[in-house]
Short mmCIF file of C-alpha atoms (C1' of nucleotides) in Angstrom, two decimals:
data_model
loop_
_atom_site.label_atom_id
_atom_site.label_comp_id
_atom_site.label_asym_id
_atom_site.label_seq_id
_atom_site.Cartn_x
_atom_site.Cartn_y
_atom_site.Cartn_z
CA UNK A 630 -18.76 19.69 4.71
CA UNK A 631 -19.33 15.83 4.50
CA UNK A 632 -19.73 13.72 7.89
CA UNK A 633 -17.34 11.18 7.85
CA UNK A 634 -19.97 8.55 7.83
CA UNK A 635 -21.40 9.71 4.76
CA UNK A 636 -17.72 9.57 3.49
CA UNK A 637 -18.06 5.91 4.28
CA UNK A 638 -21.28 5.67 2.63
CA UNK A 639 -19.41 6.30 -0.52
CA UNK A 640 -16.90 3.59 -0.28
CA UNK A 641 -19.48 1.55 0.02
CA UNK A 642 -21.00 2.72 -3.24
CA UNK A 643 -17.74 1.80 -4.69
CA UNK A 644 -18.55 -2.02 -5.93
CA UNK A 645 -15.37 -3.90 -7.38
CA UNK A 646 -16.57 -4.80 -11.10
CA UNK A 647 -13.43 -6.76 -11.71
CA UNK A 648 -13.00 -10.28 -11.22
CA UNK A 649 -14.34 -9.74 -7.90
CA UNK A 650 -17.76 -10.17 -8.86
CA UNK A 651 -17.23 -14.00 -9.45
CA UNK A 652 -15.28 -14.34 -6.49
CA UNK A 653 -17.60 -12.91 -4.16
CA UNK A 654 -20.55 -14.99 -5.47
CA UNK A 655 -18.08 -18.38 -5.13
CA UNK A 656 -17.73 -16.86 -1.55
CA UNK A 657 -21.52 -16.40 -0.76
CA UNK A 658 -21.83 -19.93 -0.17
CA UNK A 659 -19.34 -19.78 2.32
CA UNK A 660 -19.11 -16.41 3.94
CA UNK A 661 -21.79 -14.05 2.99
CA UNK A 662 -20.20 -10.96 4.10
CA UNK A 663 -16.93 -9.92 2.35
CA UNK A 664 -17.17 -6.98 0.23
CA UNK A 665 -14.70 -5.37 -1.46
CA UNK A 666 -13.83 -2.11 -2.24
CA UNK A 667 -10.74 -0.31 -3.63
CA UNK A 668 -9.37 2.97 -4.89
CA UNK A 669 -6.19 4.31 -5.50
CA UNK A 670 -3.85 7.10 -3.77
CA UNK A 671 -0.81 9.08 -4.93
CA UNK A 672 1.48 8.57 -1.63
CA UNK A 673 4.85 7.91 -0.75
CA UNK A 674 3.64 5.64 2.24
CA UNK A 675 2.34 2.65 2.37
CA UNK A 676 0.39 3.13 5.77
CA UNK A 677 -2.46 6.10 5.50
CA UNK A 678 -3.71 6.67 8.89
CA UNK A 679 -7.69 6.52 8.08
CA UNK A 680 -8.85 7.05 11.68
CA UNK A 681 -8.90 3.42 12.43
CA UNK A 682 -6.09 1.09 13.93
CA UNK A 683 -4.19 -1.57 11.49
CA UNK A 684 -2.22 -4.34 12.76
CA UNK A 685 -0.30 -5.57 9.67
CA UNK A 686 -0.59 -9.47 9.18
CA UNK A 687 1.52 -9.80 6.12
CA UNK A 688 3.21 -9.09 3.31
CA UNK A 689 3.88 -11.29 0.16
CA UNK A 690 4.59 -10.56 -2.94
CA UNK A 691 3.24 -10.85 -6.14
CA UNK A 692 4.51 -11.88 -9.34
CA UNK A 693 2.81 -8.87 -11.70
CA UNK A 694 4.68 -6.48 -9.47
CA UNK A 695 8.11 -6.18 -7.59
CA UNK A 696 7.11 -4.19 -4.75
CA UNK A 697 5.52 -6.64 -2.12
CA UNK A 698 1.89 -6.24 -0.77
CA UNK A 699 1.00 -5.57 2.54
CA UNK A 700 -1.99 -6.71 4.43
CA UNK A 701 -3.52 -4.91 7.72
CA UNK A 702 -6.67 -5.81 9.99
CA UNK A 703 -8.53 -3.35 12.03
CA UNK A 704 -7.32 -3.84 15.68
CA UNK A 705 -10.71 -3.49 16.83
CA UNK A 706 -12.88 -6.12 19.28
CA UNK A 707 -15.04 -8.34 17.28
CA UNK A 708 -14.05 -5.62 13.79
CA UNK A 709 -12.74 -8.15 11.60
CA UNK A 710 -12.04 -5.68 8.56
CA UNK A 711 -9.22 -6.53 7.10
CA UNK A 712 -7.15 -3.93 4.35
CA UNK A 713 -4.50 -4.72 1.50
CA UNK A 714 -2.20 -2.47 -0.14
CA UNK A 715 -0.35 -2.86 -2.91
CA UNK A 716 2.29 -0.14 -4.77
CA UNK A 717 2.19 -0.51 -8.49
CA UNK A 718 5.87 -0.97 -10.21
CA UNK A 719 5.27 1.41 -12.88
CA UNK A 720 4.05 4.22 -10.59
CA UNK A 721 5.90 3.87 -7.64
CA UNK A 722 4.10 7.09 -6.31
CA UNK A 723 0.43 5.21 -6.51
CA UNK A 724 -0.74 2.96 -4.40
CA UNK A 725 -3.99 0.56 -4.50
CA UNK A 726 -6.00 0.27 -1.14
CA UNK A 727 -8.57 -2.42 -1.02
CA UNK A 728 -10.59 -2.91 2.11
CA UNK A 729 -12.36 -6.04 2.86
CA UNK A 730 -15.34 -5.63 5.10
CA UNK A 731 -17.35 -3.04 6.60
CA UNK A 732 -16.86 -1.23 9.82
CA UNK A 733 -19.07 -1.26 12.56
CA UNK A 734 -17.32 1.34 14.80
CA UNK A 735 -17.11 5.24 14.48
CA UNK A 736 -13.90 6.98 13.89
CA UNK A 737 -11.67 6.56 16.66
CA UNK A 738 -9.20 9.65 15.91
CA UNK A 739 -10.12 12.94 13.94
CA UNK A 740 -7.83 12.40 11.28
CA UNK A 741 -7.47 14.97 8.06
CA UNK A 742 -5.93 12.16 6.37
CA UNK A 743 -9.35 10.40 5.95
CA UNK A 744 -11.11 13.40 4.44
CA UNK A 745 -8.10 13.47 1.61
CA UNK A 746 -8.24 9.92 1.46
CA UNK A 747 -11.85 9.68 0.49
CA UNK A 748 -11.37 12.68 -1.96
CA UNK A 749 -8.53 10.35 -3.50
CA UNK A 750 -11.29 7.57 -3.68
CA UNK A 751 -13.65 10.11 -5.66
CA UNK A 752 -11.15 10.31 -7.65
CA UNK A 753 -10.71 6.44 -8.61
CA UNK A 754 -14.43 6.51 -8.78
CA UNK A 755 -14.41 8.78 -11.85
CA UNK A 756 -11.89 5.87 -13.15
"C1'" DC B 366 4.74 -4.16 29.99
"C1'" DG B 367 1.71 -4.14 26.22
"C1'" DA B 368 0.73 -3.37 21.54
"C1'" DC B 369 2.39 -3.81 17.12
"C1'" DT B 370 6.08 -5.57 13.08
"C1'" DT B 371 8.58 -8.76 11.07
"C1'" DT B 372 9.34 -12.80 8.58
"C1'" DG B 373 9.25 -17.60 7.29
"C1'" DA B 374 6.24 -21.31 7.19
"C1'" DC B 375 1.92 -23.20 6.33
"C1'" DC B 376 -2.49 -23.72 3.84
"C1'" DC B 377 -5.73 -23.71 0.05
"C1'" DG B 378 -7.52 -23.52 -4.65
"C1'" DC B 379 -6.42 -24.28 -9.30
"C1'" DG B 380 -4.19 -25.68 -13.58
"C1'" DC B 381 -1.30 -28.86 -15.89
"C1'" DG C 1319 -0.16 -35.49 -7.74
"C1'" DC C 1320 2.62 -31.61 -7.83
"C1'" DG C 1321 3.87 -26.92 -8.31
"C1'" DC C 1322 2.51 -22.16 -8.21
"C1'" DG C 1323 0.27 -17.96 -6.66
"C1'" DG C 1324 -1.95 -15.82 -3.16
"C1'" DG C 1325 -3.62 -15.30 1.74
"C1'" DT C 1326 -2.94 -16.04 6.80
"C1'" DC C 1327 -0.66 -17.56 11.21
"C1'" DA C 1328 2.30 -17.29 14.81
"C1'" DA C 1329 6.79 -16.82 17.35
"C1'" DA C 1330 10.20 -13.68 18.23
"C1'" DG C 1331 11.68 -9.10 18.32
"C1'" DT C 1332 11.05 -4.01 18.75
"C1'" DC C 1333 9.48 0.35 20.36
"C1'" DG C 1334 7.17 3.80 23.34
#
DNA sequence: CGACTTTGACCCGCGC
DNA sequence: GCGCGGGTCAAAGTCG
């Protein structure tokens, strides 16, 4: 059994070593604290209930891909994460999560979703 | 009644 | 300077 903060731990061992990397650094000059880190999930929904509250802020959509992308922020005071997903047109089943930011709060609800979740990122992390 | 979605418009960085 | 791609805002509407 893994504490869900130890869970978290492991995102946060997930670097982006994509593009990101230059983006970030052109961001350090400006914001110094926006890291990035994604991983993929097989679901039918766009919204996985991770124990913390989204408020959706968006959707646009980009050119690679038909479906649109959606982008959440954590409805928490003074929690400014903020969480993109994005369904890939060849798998319609897959989904890309990429959070933005690092929570500060505990896990609001005891969710079973999470636990799978983070196995799912595990997954991408053998990617 | 309050919290959250929706959706178009706006903004910003970049390449031509 | 303009158009494009991507990210965010904000007003109106919806749902419990």
């Amino acid at each position: 059994m893994v504490s869900n903060s130890q869970l978290f731990n492991q995102i946060q061992s997930t670097s982006y070593g994509e593009h990101g990397k230059e983006l970030q650094e052109k961001k350090k000059k400006k914001r110094e604290r926006s890291p990035r880190y994604a991983f993929r999930t097989r679901s039918q929904v766009d919204i996985l209930d991770d124990g913390y509250r989204w408020r959706k802020y968006g959707q646009k959509a980009v050119k690679n891909n038909k479906f649109p992308r959606n982008y959440y922020r954590c409805t928490h005071g003074g929690c400014s994460v903020k969480k993109q997903v994005q369904r890939l047109t060849e798998d319609e089943g897959v989904v890309v999560t990429t959070y933005e930011g690092v929570h500060t709060h505990p896990i609001q609800k005891s969710s079973d979703n999470f636990e799978q979740i983070l196995q799912q990122l595990q997954i991408y992390r053998s990617l």
